[in-house]
Amino acid sequence: MLNITEEKTISTDICIIGAGPVGLFAVFEAGLLKMRCHLVDALPQIGGQLSEIYPKKPIYDIPGYPEVLAQDLVNNLEQQIAPFHPSFTLGERVEELERLEDDSFRLQTNEGTEIYCKVVVIAGGLGCFEPRKPAIENLETYEGKGIHYIVKNPERYRGKKLVLAGGGDSALDWTLYLAELAEELTLVHRGSTFRGAPDSAAKVMALADQNKINLRLNANVTSIIGNGHLNACILSDNEKNTEVINTDYFIPLFGLSPKLGPIADWNLNLDKNAIAVHTEDYSTNIPGIYAIGDINTYPGKLKLILCGFHEAALMSHSAYRIVSGGKKPSFKYTTVNGVQTF
Ligand SMILES: Cc1cc2nc3c(=O)[nH]c(=O)nc-3n(C[C@H](O)[C@H](O)[C@H](O)COP(=O)(O)OP(=O)(O)OC[C@H]3O[C@@H](n4cnc5c(N)ncnc54)[C@H](O)[C@@H]3O)c2cc1C
């Protein structure tokens, strides 16, 4: 069970930005050296690209696994790091980084959570997944006031009126899930067929046939109305007919595209949207800040999970000197020492 915290002030040895496979494995390597980790991810779940983009695809190049489904690898990593009790802030993006007088760091997320730590490890992959937004006037006015681009806490929608938009897996899966909770749910899709899994599409069509959801195909949400909070979506179909749907929430699910985001403004040496690192320990140009996984670059870099795992090991041994005030880590095989937790 993940320790997902709502706490607004956190103090830890290492703050890991990004809970993709590489950030997760870094918890294990740091844990072997008795360093505590807190992870922050902008997505509402852990697993990075594996859980967000290809959870059901098999991966063939993880050592020791002839074949493993991406989501199963994430689940196994979660189990592997559990003995080290990492804590997580999910659904929040790290925006600010400040170096304090004692050389430690203060990080702050877009929702005001502050993390105090001795070492920062950026495992941000391709960057933050930013939502693709529909072209609707005053959309920004109602962001967070009725418009959500990710479903962070489904319970929030219990007993509410919802309009969802999109035709991919995310729109279909959330329609099936939220139809059970919502007072009324309308799914709007600009096409006549869905791009998502045929099985999910069939289930959505069945819900519409049973009048458990309203389905509007060949239609778009073209404008929104509100008064401080969203009140209604206005739909237009291909024949230019319009319809007003009263709603508490509008959730456009048009996919996410990765952007380096705020990390680009932290004075790190960048090379084509990736962070340049030293290959002996994956440190950046700023002492105390490391970058591992897809987000870093160096001569010969391969954007592979196994390369990120190796980087996590070397980073941890280097970070230990900072966390422990200059001590050298003692290197022991896990087969000799076991996994000693704290
Ligand atoms: C379709 C596909 C198939 C693939 N197949 C393979 C394969 O077979 N074998 C293989 O080795 N690799 C494969 N890859 C590549 C592999 O997925 C990546 O190498 C791996 O995900 C990198 O892990 P990561 O932890 O570095 O980053 P990611 O998995 O990208 O995770 C980074 C996380 O950081 C978060 N983040 C970024 N910035 C911030 C911020 N400012 N605040 C908070 N959170 C932030 C993001 O939300 C994200 O969750 C594949 C990739 C794709 C897309």
Short mmCIF file of C-alpha atoms and ligand atoms in Angstrom, two decimals:
data_model
loop_
_atom_site.label_atom_id
_atom_site.label_comp_id
_atom_site.label_asym_id
_atom_site.label_seq_id
_atom_site.Cartn_x
_atom_site.Cartn_y
_atom_site.Cartn_z
CA MET A 1 0.00 0.00 0.00
CA LEU A 2 1.53 3.32 -1.10
CA ASN A 3 2.05 5.98 1.55
CA ILE A 4 0.42 8.86 -0.36
CA THR A 5 0.47 11.90 1.87
CA GLU A 6 -1.64 15.05 1.78
CA GLU A 7 0.83 16.76 4.13
CA LYS A 8 1.85 20.22 2.98
CA THR A 9 5.33 20.26 4.56
CA ILE A 10 7.64 17.31 4.18
CA SER A 11 11.19 16.79 5.32
CA THR A 12 13.33 14.00 3.89
CA ASP A 13 16.86 13.02 2.85
CA ILE A 14 16.16 12.77 -0.88
CA CYS A 15 13.31 14.28 -2.85
CA ILE A 16 12.78 12.39 -6.09
CA ILE A 17 10.92 14.31 -8.78
CA GLY A 18 9.12 11.71 -10.86
CA ALA A 19 7.71 8.35 -9.79
CA GLY A 20 8.41 6.53 -13.05
CA PRO A 21 10.34 3.23 -12.98
CA VAL A 22 13.68 4.97 -12.49
CA GLY A 23 12.50 7.21 -9.65
CA LEU A 24 10.92 4.18 -7.97
CA PHE A 25 14.06 2.05 -8.24
CA ALA A 26 16.13 4.94 -6.86
CA VAL A 27 14.18 4.49 -3.59
CA PHE A 28 15.54 0.94 -3.37
CA GLU A 29 19.15 1.94 -4.00
CA ALA A 30 18.90 4.88 -1.58
CA GLY A 31 17.17 2.64 0.96
CA LEU A 32 20.04 0.17 0.94
CA LEU A 33 22.17 3.07 2.17
CA LYS A 34 19.53 4.01 4.74
CA MET A 35 18.44 7.23 3.05
CA ARG A 36 14.76 8.24 3.22
CA CYS A 37 12.95 9.31 0.04
CA HIS A 38 9.88 11.33 -0.79
CA LEU A 39 8.60 11.19 -4.39
CA VAL A 40 6.48 13.77 -6.18
CA ASP A 41 4.70 13.12 -9.45
CA ALA A 42 2.43 15.33 -11.48
CA LEU A 43 0.35 12.31 -12.45
CA PRO A 44 -2.22 10.88 -10.04
CA GLN A 45 -0.54 7.46 -10.13
CA ILE A 46 3.01 6.09 -10.00
CA GLY A 47 4.73 4.36 -12.94
CA GLY A 48 5.54 7.22 -15.32
CA GLN A 49 5.33 6.34 -19.01
CA LEU A 50 4.72 2.66 -18.21
CA SER A 51 1.44 3.26 -16.38
CA GLU A 52 0.36 6.31 -18.37
CA ILE A 53 1.21 5.26 -21.95
CA TYR A 54 1.63 1.49 -22.22
CA PRO A 55 0.50 -0.40 -19.08
CA LYS A 56 -0.55 -3.52 -20.98
CA LYS A 57 2.45 -3.78 -23.33
CA PRO A 58 5.06 -6.45 -22.67
CA ILE A 59 8.65 -5.30 -22.11
CA TYR A 60 11.38 -7.73 -23.17
CA ASP A 61 14.62 -6.09 -22.05
CA ILE A 62 14.42 -6.03 -18.27
CA PRO A 63 17.21 -8.30 -17.00
CA GLY A 64 15.83 -11.48 -15.47
CA TYR A 65 12.38 -11.05 -17.02
CA PRO A 66 12.03 -12.67 -20.46
CA GLU A 67 8.76 -10.72 -20.69
CA VAL A 68 6.95 -8.46 -18.26
CA LEU A 69 3.88 -6.26 -18.69
CA ALA A 70 4.71 -2.60 -18.05
CA GLN A 71 2.15 -2.27 -15.24
CA ASP A 72 3.39 -5.51 -13.64
CA LEU A 73 6.92 -4.09 -13.59
CA VAL A 74 5.59 -1.00 -11.81
CA ASN A 75 3.68 -3.18 -9.33
CA ASN A 76 6.85 -5.20 -8.65
CA LEU A 77 8.90 -2.05 -8.12
CA GLU A 78 6.27 -0.83 -5.66
CA GLN A 79 6.62 -4.10 -3.77
CA GLN A 80 10.43 -4.01 -3.92
CA ILE A 81 10.67 -0.52 -2.38
CA ALA A 82 7.92 -0.99 0.23
CA PRO A 83 10.40 -2.03 2.98
CA PHE A 84 11.96 1.45 2.76
CA HIS A 85 8.64 3.25 3.41
CA PRO A 86 8.86 5.99 0.77
CA SER A 87 6.18 8.67 0.90
CA PHE A 88 4.48 10.15 -2.16
CA THR A 89 2.83 13.38 -3.22
CA LEU A 90 0.85 12.57 -6.36
CA GLY A 91 -1.02 14.78 -8.81
CA GLU A 92 1.25 17.76 -8.06
CA ARG A 93 4.00 19.26 -10.19
CA VAL A 94 7.25 20.48 -8.66
CA GLU A 95 7.56 24.08 -9.80
CA GLU A 96 10.11 25.82 -7.60
CA LEU A 97 13.55 24.90 -6.37
CA GLU A 98 15.44 26.98 -3.84
CA ARG A 99 18.87 26.37 -2.31
CA LEU A 100 18.90 27.16 1.42
CA GLU A 101 21.78 28.61 3.44
CA ASP A 102 22.90 25.23 4.75
CA ASP A 103 23.07 23.92 1.16
CA SER A 104 19.89 21.86 1.52
CA PHE A 105 16.90 22.47 -0.75
CA ARG A 106 13.31 23.61 -0.58
CA LEU A 107 11.01 22.47 -3.37
CA GLN A 108 7.48 23.65 -3.91
CA THR A 109 4.67 22.17 -5.97
CA ASN A 110 1.89 23.89 -7.90
CA GLU A 111 -0.42 23.11 -4.96
CA GLY A 112 1.85 24.69 -2.37
CA THR A 113 3.36 21.50 -0.89
CA GLU A 114 6.88 22.20 0.38
CA ILE A 115 9.58 19.54 0.52
CA TYR A 116 12.79 20.13 2.46
CA CYS A 117 15.63 17.78 1.52
CA LYS A 118 19.39 17.39 1.40
CA VAL A 119 19.50 16.00 -2.14
CA VAL A 120 17.25 16.45 -5.17
CA VAL A 121 17.00 13.65 -7.73
CA ILE A 122 15.29 14.60 -10.95
CA ALA A 123 13.78 11.46 -12.50
CA GLY A 124 11.32 13.43 -14.57
CA GLY A 125 11.47 11.31 -17.73
CA LEU A 126 10.16 13.20 -20.72
CA GLY A 127 8.93 15.90 -18.37
CA CYS A 128 5.49 16.66 -17.03
CA PHE A 129 2.60 15.27 -18.95
CA GLU A 130 0.60 18.36 -19.84
CA PRO A 131 -3.05 17.93 -20.85
CA ARG A 132 -4.05 18.60 -24.44
CA LYS A 133 -6.74 21.23 -24.10
CA PRO A 134 -9.80 21.86 -26.27
CA ALA A 135 -9.98 25.20 -28.07
CA ILE A 136 -12.67 26.87 -25.99
CA GLU A 137 -12.82 30.51 -25.03
CA ASN A 138 -12.43 31.22 -21.24
CA LEU A 139 -11.32 27.64 -20.59
CA GLU A 140 -8.58 28.91 -18.23
CA THR A 141 -11.14 30.88 -16.20
CA TYR A 142 -12.77 27.66 -15.02
CA GLU A 143 -9.67 25.46 -14.62
CA GLY A 144 -9.93 24.02 -11.13
CA LYS A 145 -13.42 25.56 -10.88
CA GLY A 146 -15.29 22.83 -12.67
CA ILE A 147 -12.78 21.93 -15.37
CA HIS A 148 -10.34 19.11 -14.63
CA TYR A 149 -7.96 17.47 -17.08
CA ILE A 150 -7.06 14.48 -14.94
CA VAL A 151 -9.19 12.46 -12.58
CA LYS A 152 -7.21 12.68 -9.38
CA ASN A 153 -9.87 11.69 -6.86
CA PRO A 154 -12.94 9.99 -8.40
CA GLU A 155 -14.93 10.34 -5.15
CA ARG A 156 -15.10 14.07 -5.75
CA TYR A 157 -17.56 13.36 -8.57
CA ARG A 158 -19.99 11.25 -6.54
CA GLY A 159 -23.57 12.53 -6.99
CA LYS A 160 -22.47 15.24 -9.43
CA LYS A 161 -23.32 16.04 -13.03
CA LEU A 162 -20.40 15.41 -15.36
CA VAL A 163 -19.52 16.05 -18.98
CA LEU A 164 -16.56 14.03 -20.24
CA ALA A 165 -15.02 14.53 -23.68
CA GLY A 166 -12.71 12.29 -25.71
CA GLY A 167 -12.63 9.07 -27.67
CA GLY A 168 -9.55 7.24 -26.38
CA ASP A 169 -8.97 4.75 -23.58
CA SER A 170 -8.87 7.37 -20.87
CA ALA A 171 -12.29 8.81 -21.80
CA LEU A 172 -13.81 5.32 -22.12
CA ASP A 173 -12.31 3.94 -18.90
CA TRP A 174 -13.33 6.96 -16.82
CA THR A 175 -16.83 6.95 -18.35
CA LEU A 176 -17.27 3.34 -17.24
CA TYR A 177 -15.94 4.10 -13.76
CA LEU A 178 -17.65 7.43 -13.13
CA ALA A 179 -21.02 6.33 -14.54
CA GLU A 180 -21.41 4.39 -11.28
CA LEU A 181 -20.75 7.45 -9.09
CA ALA A 182 -22.17 10.41 -10.97
CA GLU A 183 -25.74 11.66 -10.81
CA GLU A 184 -25.63 12.19 -14.56
CA LEU A 185 -22.81 11.65 -17.06
CA THR A 186 -22.57 12.81 -20.65
CA LEU A 187 -19.75 11.60 -22.89
CA VAL A 188 -19.04 13.83 -25.89
CA HIS A 189 -16.89 12.56 -28.77
CA ARG A 190 -16.17 14.36 -32.01
CA GLY A 191 -16.10 11.10 -34.05
CA SER A 192 -18.61 8.33 -34.60
CA THR A 193 -16.30 5.52 -33.44
CA PHE A 194 -13.89 5.30 -30.52
CA ARG A 195 -10.10 4.95 -30.67
CA GLY A 196 -9.91 3.13 -27.33
CA ALA A 197 -10.11 -0.61 -26.62
CA PRO A 198 -13.06 -2.20 -28.49
CA ASP A 199 -14.21 -3.96 -25.33
CA SER A 200 -14.44 -0.66 -23.40
CA ALA A 201 -16.16 1.00 -26.38
CA ALA A 202 -18.78 -1.79 -26.43
CA LYS A 203 -19.41 -1.33 -22.70
CA VAL A 204 -19.85 2.43 -23.13
CA MET A 205 -22.32 1.88 -26.00
CA ALA A 206 -24.24 -0.58 -23.81
CA LEU A 207 -24.48 2.00 -20.99
CA ALA A 208 -25.84 4.52 -23.50
CA ASP A 209 -28.39 1.99 -24.82
CA GLN A 210 -29.57 1.44 -21.24
CA ASN A 211 -29.83 5.24 -20.74
CA LYS A 212 -27.29 5.06 -17.91
CA ILE A 213 -25.18 7.70 -19.65
CA ASN A 214 -25.86 10.31 -22.34
CA LEU A 215 -23.67 9.74 -25.38
CA ARG A 216 -23.15 12.52 -27.92
CA LEU A 217 -21.19 11.37 -30.97
CA ASN A 218 -20.05 13.65 -33.83
CA ALA A 219 -20.22 16.51 -31.37
CA ASN A 220 -17.89 18.90 -29.56
CA VAL A 221 -18.08 21.10 -26.50
CA THR A 222 -17.72 24.50 -28.13
CA SER A 223 -18.31 26.82 -25.20
CA ILE A 224 -18.81 26.88 -21.48
CA ILE A 225 -20.91 28.98 -19.14
CA GLY A 226 -20.38 29.70 -15.48
CA ASN A 227 -20.51 32.20 -12.70
CA GLY A 228 -17.38 31.74 -10.60
CA HIS A 229 -17.80 27.97 -11.10
CA LEU A 230 -18.71 26.10 -14.27
CA ASN A 231 -22.48 25.67 -14.77
CA ALA A 232 -22.97 24.32 -18.27
CA CYS A 233 -21.33 23.10 -21.47
CA ILE A 234 -22.65 24.01 -24.88
CA LEU A 235 -22.35 21.30 -27.52
CA SER A 236 -22.43 21.63 -31.30
CA ASP A 237 -22.84 18.68 -33.60
CA ASN A 238 -21.81 18.21 -37.23
CA GLU A 239 -25.14 19.69 -38.40
CA LYS A 240 -24.42 22.79 -36.26
CA ASN A 241 -27.25 21.96 -33.83
CA THR A 242 -26.49 23.18 -30.34
CA GLU A 243 -27.42 21.77 -26.96
CA VAL A 244 -26.91 23.13 -23.45
CA ILE A 245 -25.96 20.57 -20.82
CA ASN A 246 -26.03 21.72 -17.20
CA THR A 247 -23.07 20.26 -15.37
CA ASP A 248 -20.90 20.55 -12.28
CA TYR A 249 -17.73 19.38 -14.01
CA PHE A 250 -16.31 19.25 -17.51
CA ILE A 251 -13.47 16.73 -17.89
CA PRO A 252 -11.77 16.87 -21.32
CA LEU A 253 -9.63 13.73 -21.71
CA PHE A 254 -7.73 14.40 -24.92
CA GLY A 255 -4.48 12.84 -23.80
CA LEU A 256 -1.30 14.20 -22.26
CA SER A 257 1.87 15.38 -23.95
CA PRO A 258 5.17 15.65 -22.06
CA LYS A 259 6.93 18.99 -21.52
CA LEU A 260 10.12 19.66 -19.55
CA GLY A 261 8.17 22.39 -17.76
CA PRO A 262 9.53 24.27 -14.75
CA ILE A 263 12.74 22.16 -14.54
CA ALA A 264 13.98 24.12 -17.56
CA ASP A 265 14.18 27.27 -15.39
CA TRP A 266 16.43 25.92 -12.62
CA ASN A 267 19.80 26.92 -14.17
CA LEU A 268 20.70 23.34 -14.95
CA ASN A 269 22.89 22.66 -17.97
CA LEU A 270 20.50 21.50 -20.67
CA ASP A 271 21.17 19.83 -23.96
CA LYS A 272 18.16 19.56 -26.29
CA ASN A 273 15.55 19.41 -23.52
CA ALA A 274 17.55 16.94 -21.42
CA ILE A 275 19.77 17.59 -18.37
CA ALA A 276 23.50 17.16 -18.96
CA VAL A 277 25.10 14.97 -16.27
CA HIS A 278 28.49 13.60 -15.22
CA THR A 279 28.55 9.88 -15.90
CA GLU A 280 30.47 8.89 -12.78
CA ASP A 281 27.45 9.66 -10.57
CA TYR A 282 24.79 11.37 -12.73
CA SER A 283 25.23 14.65 -10.87
CA THR A 284 24.28 17.86 -12.66
CA ASN A 285 26.14 21.17 -12.76
CA ILE A 286 24.45 22.09 -9.43
CA PRO A 287 25.94 20.23 -6.44
CA GLY A 288 23.30 18.16 -4.64
CA ILE A 289 21.07 17.82 -7.70
CA TYR A 290 21.18 14.61 -9.74
CA ALA A 291 19.30 13.62 -12.90
CA ILE A 292 18.60 9.99 -13.78
CA GLY A 293 16.52 8.13 -16.35
CA ASP A 294 15.09 9.54 -19.57
CA ILE A 295 15.54 13.15 -18.44
CA ASN A 296 19.34 13.12 -18.54
CA THR A 297 21.82 13.10 -21.38
CA TYR A 298 25.49 12.17 -21.78
CA PRO A 299 27.58 10.69 -24.59
CA GLY A 300 26.11 7.30 -25.49
CA LYS A 301 22.88 7.77 -23.49
CA LEU A 302 20.18 5.18 -24.20
CA LYS A 303 16.65 5.97 -23.04
CA LEU A 304 16.04 2.54 -21.56
CA ILE A 305 14.70 1.51 -18.20
CA LEU A 306 17.72 -0.66 -17.44
CA CYS A 307 20.09 2.28 -18.05
CA GLY A 308 18.04 4.36 -15.60
CA PHE A 309 18.30 1.59 -12.98
CA HIS A 310 22.11 1.62 -13.28
CA GLU A 311 22.13 5.41 -12.98
CA ALA A 312 20.03 5.17 -9.81
CA ALA A 313 22.65 2.93 -8.17
CA LEU A 314 25.59 5.21 -8.92
CA MET A 315 23.63 8.31 -7.97
CA SER A 316 22.73 6.83 -4.56
CA HIS A 317 26.33 6.13 -3.62
CA SER A 318 27.30 9.70 -4.51
CA ALA A 319 24.24 11.22 -2.77
CA TYR A 320 25.10 9.29 0.39
CA ARG A 321 28.17 11.47 0.92
CA ILE A 322 25.97 14.57 0.94
CA VAL A 323 23.24 13.10 3.12
CA SER A 324 25.70 11.66 5.65
CA GLY A 325 27.92 14.74 5.80
CA GLY A 326 30.87 13.37 3.85
CA LYS A 327 30.97 9.68 4.87
CA LYS A 328 31.87 7.10 2.26
CA PRO A 329 29.18 4.45 1.71
CA SER A 330 30.24 0.90 2.51
CA PHE A 331 29.53 -1.26 -0.50
CA LYS A 332 27.84 -4.59 0.25
CA TYR A 333 26.08 -7.07 -2.00
CA THR A 334 22.40 -7.51 -1.11
CA THR A 335 23.11 -11.24 -1.10
CA VAL A 336 25.55 -10.61 1.77
CA ASN A 337 23.69 -7.94 3.73
CA GLY A 338 20.09 -8.71 2.79
CA VAL A 339 17.73 -5.77 2.56
CA GLN A 340 18.15 -4.02 5.91
CA THR A 341 15.33 -1.58 6.39
CA PHE A 342 14.71 1.28 8.77
C1 LIG B 1 5.38 2.94 -26.03
C2 LIG B 1 6.71 2.85 -25.30
C3 LIG B 1 7.34 1.64 -25.20
C4 LIG B 1 8.57 1.53 -24.51
N1 LIG B 1 9.19 0.32 -24.43
C5 LIG B 1 10.33 0.20 -23.70
C6 LIG B 1 11.00 -1.06 -23.58
O1 LIG B 1 10.57 -2.07 -24.14
N2 LIG B 1 12.15 -1.12 -22.81
C7 LIG B 1 12.67 -0.01 -22.20
O2 LIG B 1 13.69 -0.13 -21.50
N3 LIG B 1 12.07 1.21 -22.34
C8 LIG B 1 10.92 1.33 -23.06
N4 LIG B 1 10.34 2.57 -23.22
C9 LIG B 1 11.01 3.73 -22.59
C10 LIG B 1 10.73 3.75 -21.07
O3 LIG B 1 9.34 3.81 -20.84
C11 LIG B 1 11.44 4.93 -20.45
O4 LIG B 1 12.83 4.75 -20.65
C12 LIG B 1 11.12 5.00 -18.96
O5 LIG B 1 9.76 5.24 -18.73
C13 LIG B 1 11.95 6.12 -18.31
O6 LIG B 1 11.64 6.11 -16.96
P1 LIG B 1 11.78 7.43 -16.06
O7 LIG B 1 11.44 7.00 -14.68
O8 LIG B 1 13.11 8.03 -16.35
O9 LIG B 1 10.72 8.46 -16.64
P2 LIG B 1 9.14 8.41 -16.88
O10 LIG B 1 8.64 7.02 -16.98
O11 LIG B 1 8.88 9.32 -18.01
O12 LIG B 1 8.54 9.05 -15.55
C14 LIG B 1 8.83 10.38 -15.24
C15 LIG B 1 7.76 10.94 -14.32
O13 LIG B 1 8.19 12.23 -13.88
C16 LIG B 1 7.06 13.05 -13.71
N5 LIG B 1 7.48 14.45 -13.73
C17 LIG B 1 8.21 15.11 -14.67
N6 LIG B 1 8.43 16.39 -14.29
C18 LIG B 1 7.82 16.55 -13.09
C19 LIG B 1 7.67 17.65 -12.19
N7 LIG B 1 8.20 18.86 -12.44
N8 LIG B 1 6.93 17.45 -11.06
C20 LIG B 1 6.37 16.25 -10.79
N9 LIG B 1 6.49 15.17 -11.61
C21 LIG B 1 7.20 15.32 -12.74
C22 LIG B 1 6.15 12.66 -14.87
O14 LIG B 1 4.79 12.95 -14.58
C23 LIG B 1 6.42 11.14 -14.99
O15 LIG B 1 5.45 10.38 -14.30
C24 LIG B 1 9.14 2.69 -23.91
C25 LIG B 1 8.47 3.92 -24.01
C26 LIG B 1 7.27 4.01 -24.69
C27 LIG B 1 6.57 5.34 -24.78
#
